[in-house]
Coordinates of C-alpha atoms and ligand atoms in Angstrom, one line a residue:
X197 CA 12.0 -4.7 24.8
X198 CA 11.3 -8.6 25.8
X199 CA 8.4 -8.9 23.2
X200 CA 8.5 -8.9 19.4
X201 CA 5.5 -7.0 17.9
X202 CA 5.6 -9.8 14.8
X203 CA 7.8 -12.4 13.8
X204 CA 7.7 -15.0 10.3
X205 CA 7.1 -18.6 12.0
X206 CA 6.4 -21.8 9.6
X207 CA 4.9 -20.3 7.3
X208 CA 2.6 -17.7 9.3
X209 CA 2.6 -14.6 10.2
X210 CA 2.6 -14.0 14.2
X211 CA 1.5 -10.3 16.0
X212 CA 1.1 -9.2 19.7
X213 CA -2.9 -9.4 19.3
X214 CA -2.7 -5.7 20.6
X215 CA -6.7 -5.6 21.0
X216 CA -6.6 -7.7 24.3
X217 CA -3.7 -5.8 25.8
X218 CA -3.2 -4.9 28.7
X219 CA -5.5 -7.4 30.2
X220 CA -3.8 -10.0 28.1
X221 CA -0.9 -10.7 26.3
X222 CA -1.5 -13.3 23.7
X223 CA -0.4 -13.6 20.2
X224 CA -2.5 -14.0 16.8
X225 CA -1.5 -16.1 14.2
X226 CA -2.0 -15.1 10.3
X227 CA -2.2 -18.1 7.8
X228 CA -3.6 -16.4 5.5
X229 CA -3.5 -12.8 3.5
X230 CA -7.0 -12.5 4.6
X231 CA -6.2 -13.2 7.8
X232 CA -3.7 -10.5 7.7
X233 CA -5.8 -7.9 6.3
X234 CA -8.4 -8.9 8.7
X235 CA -5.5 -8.1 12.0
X236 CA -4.9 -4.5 10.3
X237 CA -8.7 -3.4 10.2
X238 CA -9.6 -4.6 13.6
X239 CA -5.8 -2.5 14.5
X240 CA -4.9 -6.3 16.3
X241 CA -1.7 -4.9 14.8
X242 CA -1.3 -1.2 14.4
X243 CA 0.9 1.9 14.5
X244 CA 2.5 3.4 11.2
X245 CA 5.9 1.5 11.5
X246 CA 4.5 -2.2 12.0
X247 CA 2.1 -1.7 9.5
X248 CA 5.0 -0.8 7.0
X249 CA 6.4 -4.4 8.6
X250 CA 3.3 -6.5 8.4
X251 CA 2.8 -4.8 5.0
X252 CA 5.7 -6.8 3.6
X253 CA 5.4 -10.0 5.8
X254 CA 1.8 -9.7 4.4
X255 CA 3.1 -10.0 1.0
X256 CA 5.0 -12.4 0.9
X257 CA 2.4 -14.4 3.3
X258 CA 0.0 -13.9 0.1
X259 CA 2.1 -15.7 -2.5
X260 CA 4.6 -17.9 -0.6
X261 CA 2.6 -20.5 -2.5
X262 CA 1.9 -19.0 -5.5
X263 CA 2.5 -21.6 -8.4
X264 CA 3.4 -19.6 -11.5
X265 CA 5.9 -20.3 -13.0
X266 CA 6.7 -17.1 -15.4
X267 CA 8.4 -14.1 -13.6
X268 CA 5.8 -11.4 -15.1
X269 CA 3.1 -13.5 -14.2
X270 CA 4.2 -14.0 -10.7
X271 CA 4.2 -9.9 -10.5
X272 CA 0.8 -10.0 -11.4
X273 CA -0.3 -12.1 -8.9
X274 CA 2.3 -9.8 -6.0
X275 CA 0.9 -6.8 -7.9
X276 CA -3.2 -7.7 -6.9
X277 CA -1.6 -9.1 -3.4
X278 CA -0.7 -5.6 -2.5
X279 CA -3.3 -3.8 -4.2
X280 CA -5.3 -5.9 -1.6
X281 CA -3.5 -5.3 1.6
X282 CA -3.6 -1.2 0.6
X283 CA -7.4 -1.3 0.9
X284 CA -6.8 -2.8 4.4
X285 CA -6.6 0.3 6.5
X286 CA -5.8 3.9 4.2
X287 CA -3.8 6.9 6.6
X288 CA -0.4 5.4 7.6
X289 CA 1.8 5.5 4.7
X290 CA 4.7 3.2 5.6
X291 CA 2.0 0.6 4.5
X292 CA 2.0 1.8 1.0
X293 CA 5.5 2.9 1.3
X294 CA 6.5 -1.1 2.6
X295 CA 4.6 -2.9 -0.3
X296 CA 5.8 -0.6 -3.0
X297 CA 9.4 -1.3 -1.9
X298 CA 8.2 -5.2 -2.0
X299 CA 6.8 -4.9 -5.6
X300 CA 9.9 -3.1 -6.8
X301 CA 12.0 -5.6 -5.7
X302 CA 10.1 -8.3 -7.0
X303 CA 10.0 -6.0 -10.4
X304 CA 13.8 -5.7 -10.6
X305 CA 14.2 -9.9 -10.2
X306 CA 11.8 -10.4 -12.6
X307 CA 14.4 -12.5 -14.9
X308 CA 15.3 -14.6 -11.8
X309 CA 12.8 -17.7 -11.3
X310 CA 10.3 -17.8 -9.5
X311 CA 11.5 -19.8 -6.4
X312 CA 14.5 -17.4 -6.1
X313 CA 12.3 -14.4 -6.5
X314 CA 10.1 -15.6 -3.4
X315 CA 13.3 -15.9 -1.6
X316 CA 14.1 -12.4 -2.3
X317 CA 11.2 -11.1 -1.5
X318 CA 10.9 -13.3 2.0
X319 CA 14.4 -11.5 2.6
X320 CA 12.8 -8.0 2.0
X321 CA 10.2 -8.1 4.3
X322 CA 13.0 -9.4 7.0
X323 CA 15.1 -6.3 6.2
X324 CA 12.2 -3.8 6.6
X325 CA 11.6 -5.2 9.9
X326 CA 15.9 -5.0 10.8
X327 CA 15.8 -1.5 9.2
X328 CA 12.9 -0.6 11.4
X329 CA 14.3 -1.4 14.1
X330 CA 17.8 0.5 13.7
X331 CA 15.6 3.9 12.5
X332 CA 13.7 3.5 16.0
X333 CA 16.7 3.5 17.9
X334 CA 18.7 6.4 15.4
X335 CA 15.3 8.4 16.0
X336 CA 15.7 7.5 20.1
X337 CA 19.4 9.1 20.2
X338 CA 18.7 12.0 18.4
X339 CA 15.5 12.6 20.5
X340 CA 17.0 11.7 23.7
X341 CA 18.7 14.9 24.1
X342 CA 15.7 16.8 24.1
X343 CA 14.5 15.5 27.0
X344 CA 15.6 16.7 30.2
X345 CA 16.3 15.9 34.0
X346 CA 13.1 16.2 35.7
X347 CA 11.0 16.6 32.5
X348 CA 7.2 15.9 32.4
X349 CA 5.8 14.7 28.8
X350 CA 2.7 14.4 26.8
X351 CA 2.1 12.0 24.6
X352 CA -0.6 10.9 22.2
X353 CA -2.0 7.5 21.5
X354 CA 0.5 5.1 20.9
X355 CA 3.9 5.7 19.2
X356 CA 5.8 3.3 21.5
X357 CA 7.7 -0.4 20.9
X358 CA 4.1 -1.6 19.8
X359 CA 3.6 0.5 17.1
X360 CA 6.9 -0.7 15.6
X361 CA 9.5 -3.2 15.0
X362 CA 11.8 -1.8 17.4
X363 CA 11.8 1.0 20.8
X364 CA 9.0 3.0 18.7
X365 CA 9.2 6.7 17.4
X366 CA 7.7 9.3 19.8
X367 CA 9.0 6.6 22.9
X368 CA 12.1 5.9 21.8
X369 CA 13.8 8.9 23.3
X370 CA 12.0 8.4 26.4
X371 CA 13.6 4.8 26.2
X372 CA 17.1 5.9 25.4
X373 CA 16.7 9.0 28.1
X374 CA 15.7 5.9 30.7
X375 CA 18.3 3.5 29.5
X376 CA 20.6 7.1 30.5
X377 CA 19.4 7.7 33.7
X378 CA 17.3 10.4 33.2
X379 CA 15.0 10.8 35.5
X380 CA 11.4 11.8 34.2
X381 CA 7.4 11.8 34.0
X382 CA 5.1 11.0 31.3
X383 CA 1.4 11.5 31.1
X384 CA -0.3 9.6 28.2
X385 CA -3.6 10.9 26.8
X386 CA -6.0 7.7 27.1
X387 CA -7.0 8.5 23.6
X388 CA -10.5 8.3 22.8
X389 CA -11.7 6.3 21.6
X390 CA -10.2 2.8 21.0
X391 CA -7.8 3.5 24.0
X392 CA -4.0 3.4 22.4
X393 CA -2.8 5.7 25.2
X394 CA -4.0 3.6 28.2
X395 CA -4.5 0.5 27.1
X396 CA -0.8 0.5 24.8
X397 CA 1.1 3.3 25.7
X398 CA 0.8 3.0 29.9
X399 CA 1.5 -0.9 29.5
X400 CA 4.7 -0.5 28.1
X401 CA 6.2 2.5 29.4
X402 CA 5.1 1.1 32.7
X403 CA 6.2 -2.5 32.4
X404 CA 9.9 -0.8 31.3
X405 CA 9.5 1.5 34.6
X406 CA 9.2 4.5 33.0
X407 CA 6.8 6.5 35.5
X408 CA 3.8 7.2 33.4
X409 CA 0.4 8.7 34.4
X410 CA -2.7 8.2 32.4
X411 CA -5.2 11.1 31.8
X412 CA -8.6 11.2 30.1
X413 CA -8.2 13.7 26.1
X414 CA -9.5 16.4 27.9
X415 CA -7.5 17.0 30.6
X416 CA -4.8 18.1 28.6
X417 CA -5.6 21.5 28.5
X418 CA -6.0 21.8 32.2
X419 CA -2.2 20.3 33.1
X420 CA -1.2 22.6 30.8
X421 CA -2.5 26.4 32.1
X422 CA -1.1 24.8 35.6
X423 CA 2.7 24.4 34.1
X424 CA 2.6 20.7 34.5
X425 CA 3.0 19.5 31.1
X426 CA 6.8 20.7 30.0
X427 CA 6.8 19.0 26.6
X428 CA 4.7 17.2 24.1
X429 CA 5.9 14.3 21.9
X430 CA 3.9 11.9 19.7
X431 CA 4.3 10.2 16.5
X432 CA 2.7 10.2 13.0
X433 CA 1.1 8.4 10.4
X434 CA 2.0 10.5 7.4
X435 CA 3.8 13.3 7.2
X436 CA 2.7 15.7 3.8
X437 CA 6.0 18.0 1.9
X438 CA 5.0 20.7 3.5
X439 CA 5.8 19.2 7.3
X440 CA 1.8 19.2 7.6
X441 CA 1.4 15.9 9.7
X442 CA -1.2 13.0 10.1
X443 CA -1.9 11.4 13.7
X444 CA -4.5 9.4 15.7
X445 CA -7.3 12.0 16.0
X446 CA -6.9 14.5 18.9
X447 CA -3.4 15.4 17.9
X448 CA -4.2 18.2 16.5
X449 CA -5.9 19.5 19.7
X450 CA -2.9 18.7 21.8
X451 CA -1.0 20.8 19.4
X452 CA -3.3 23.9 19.2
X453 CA -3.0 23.4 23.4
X454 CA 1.1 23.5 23.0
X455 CA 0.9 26.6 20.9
X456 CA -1.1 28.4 23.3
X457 CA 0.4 27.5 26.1
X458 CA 3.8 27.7 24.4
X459 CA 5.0 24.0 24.9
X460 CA 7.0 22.6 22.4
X461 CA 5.7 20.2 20.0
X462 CA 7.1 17.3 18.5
X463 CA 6.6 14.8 16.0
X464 CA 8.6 11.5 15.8
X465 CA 8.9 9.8 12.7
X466 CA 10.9 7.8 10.5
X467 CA 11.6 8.5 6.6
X468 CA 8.9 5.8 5.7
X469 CA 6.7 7.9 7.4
X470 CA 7.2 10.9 5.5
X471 CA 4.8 11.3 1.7
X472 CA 6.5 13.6 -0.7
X473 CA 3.6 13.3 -3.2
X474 CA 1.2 14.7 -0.6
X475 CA 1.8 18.8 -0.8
X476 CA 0.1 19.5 2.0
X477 CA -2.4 17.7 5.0
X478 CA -5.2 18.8 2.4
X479 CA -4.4 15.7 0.7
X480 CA -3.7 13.0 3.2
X481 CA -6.5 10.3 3.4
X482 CA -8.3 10.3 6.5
X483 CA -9.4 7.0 7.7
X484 CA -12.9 7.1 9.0
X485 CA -14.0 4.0 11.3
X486 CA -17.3 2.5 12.5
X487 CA -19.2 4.6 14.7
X488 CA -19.8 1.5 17.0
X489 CA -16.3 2.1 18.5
X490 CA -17.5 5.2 19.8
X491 CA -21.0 3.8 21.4
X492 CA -19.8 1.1 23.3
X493 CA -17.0 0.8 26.1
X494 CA -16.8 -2.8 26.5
X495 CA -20.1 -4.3 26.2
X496 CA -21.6 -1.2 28.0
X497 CA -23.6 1.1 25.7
X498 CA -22.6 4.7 25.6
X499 CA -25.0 5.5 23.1
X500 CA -28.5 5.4 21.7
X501 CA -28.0 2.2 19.6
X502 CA -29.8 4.7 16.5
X503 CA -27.6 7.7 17.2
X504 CA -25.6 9.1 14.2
X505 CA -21.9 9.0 14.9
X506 CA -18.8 10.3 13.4
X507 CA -15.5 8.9 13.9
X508 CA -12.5 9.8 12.1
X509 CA -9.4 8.1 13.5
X510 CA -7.4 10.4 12.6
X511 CA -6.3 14.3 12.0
X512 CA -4.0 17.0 10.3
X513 CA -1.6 18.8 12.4
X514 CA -0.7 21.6 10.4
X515 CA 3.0 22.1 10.4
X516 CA 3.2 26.1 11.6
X517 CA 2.2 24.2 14.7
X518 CA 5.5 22.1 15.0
X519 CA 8.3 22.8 16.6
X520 CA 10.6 20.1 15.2
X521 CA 10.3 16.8 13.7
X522 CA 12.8 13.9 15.4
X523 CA 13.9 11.6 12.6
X524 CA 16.7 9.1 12.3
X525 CA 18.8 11.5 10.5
X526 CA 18.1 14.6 13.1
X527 CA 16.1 16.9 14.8
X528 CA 14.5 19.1 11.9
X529 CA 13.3 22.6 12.6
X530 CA 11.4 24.6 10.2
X531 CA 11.4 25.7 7.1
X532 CA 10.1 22.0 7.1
X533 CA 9.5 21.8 3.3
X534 CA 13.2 22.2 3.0
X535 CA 14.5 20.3 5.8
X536 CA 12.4 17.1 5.0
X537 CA 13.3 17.4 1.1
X538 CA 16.9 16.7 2.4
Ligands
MRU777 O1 -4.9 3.7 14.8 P1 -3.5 3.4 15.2 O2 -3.4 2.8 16.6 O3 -2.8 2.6 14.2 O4 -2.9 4.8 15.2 C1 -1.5 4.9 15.6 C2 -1.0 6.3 15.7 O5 -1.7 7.3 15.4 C3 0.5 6.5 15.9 O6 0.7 7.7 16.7 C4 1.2 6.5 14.6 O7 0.9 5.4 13.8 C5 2.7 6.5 14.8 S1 3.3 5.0 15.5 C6 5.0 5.1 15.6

């Protein structure tokens, strides 16, 4: 990829303002920890993965100049800094997953001073993003096999380089399969309704010269019945014990569509991804967004300006619909409780 999704620069936090894509390419600069939190909401960075990343670059962004001077105190103050970037945006659980790691580290320094503990933790953040970008390229390889000469590919949203620090999850072994010489199709789902599949997913798969076809949500079905549609593949934003699975809302429709039309389904994901304390989908949060995304396109009106609107951004695949998960350790095929225990 010849773009960095975020990088640590001065001081600031830089993303890939991924709001103005793919009519422009221009980045957004975070001074601040409200700043930050402020890129997440609006999704000007997005995708499970980078949040993990912008999570911990967030982090340290909040107390880089943080002037106590006594280790527990300083914890206190990265303690209420990641209790505030959690309320930021509530479904993908590498964000969690990412400042938890940050505050443990922060915890298990706590006799080192101050100065070296900021240095620590600016290290941490760095490593998440490396380690992200190795799991996207483990989860590539062990994908890439599953695709095959003359395949044609569904995918959902955006699960792709943007979404991470790296080649992405449900891309990547589209990516390595190209890098290969595999020759191939995609279709990405425009994805109703703020657009991740056309505006994010088409831009990069077609900028790498991956031949990729948008189609509106509901046209899914229809390639389908006709044979068109060979495979599925898409990502996720938390992934329960049970193999139950969280992604951008219509996921779930794509996979009741694969199970009729017996398609295989599969979820990408790395091990951040995956919440062991949620049992089931029962118990993911759902995030649910203003319903003025879904009553505008532009600056056109869709909608009766007093119309009631729901919009979840998000739903529960359950897992007897999933044919494998692709993780950086393997392919995993059911019983998924046990498989993603190991
Ligand atoms: O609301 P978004 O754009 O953050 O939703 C993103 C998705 O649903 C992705 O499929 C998921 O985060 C996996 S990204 C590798």
């Amino acid at each position: 990829m010849n773009f960095e999704t975020i990088r640590w620069e001065n001081g600031k936090v830089i993303i890939i303002d991924q709001t103005k894509l793919p009519e422009k390419f221009i980045e957004r600069t975070c001074q601040t920890v409200e700043e930050l939190h402020d890129a997440i909401k609006v999704l000007a960075v997005r995708g499970a993965p980078l949040l993990g990343v912008t999570a911990a670059f967030g982090l340290y962004l909040g107390i880089q100049n943080c002037n106590q001077k006594k280790g527990e105190a300083f914890i206190g103050e990265i303690e209420r800094v990641a209790a505030y970037i959690k309320t930021s945006r509530p479904t993908a659980v590498n964000l969690f997953w990412a400042l938890e790691r940050m505050v443990a580290c922060a915890r298990s320094n706590v006799q080192k001073t101050v100065p070296e503990i900021k240095e620590i933790l600016f290290h941490e953040a760095e490593l998440i993003k490396r380690e992200d970008s190795e799991l996207c390229r483990s989860i590539g390889k062990h994908g890439e096999p599953l695709i095959e000469e003359g395949d044609v590919v569904l995918t959902h949203c955006n699960a792709g380089a943007l979404a991470t620090a790296g080649i992405g999850t449900a891309l990547a072994p589209l990516y390595i399969a190209h890098e290969k010489g595999k020759r191939f199709k995609v279709y990405a789902d425009e994805t109703r309704p703020l657009l991740q599949g056309s505006r994010l997913t088409a831009w990069e798969l077609n900028r790498s010269g991956i031949d990729v076809t948008v189609i509106c949500d509901n046209m899914a079905a229809s390639l389908m019945r006709k044979g068109i549609i060979k495979k599925v593949i898409v990502g996720a934003d938390r992934i329960a014990a049970n193999g139950d699975a969280a992604n951008k809302i219509g996921t779930y429709s794509v996979a009741v569509l694969a199970k009729y039309h017996t398609i295989s389904f599969y979820i990408a994901a790395p091990y951040s991804t995956v919440d062991a304390s949620c049992p089931s989908g029962e118990q993911i949060p759902i995030e649910e967004r203003n319903g003025e995304e879904l009553k505008k396109i532009g600056e056109r009106k869709i909608a009766p300006d007093d119309i009631t609107v729901y919009n979840p951004a998000f739903d529960v695949t359950p897992q007897t619909l999933i044919t494998a998960f692709v993780t950086e350790r393997g392919v995993l095929y059911p019983p998924f409780d046990q498989a993603l225990k190991k």
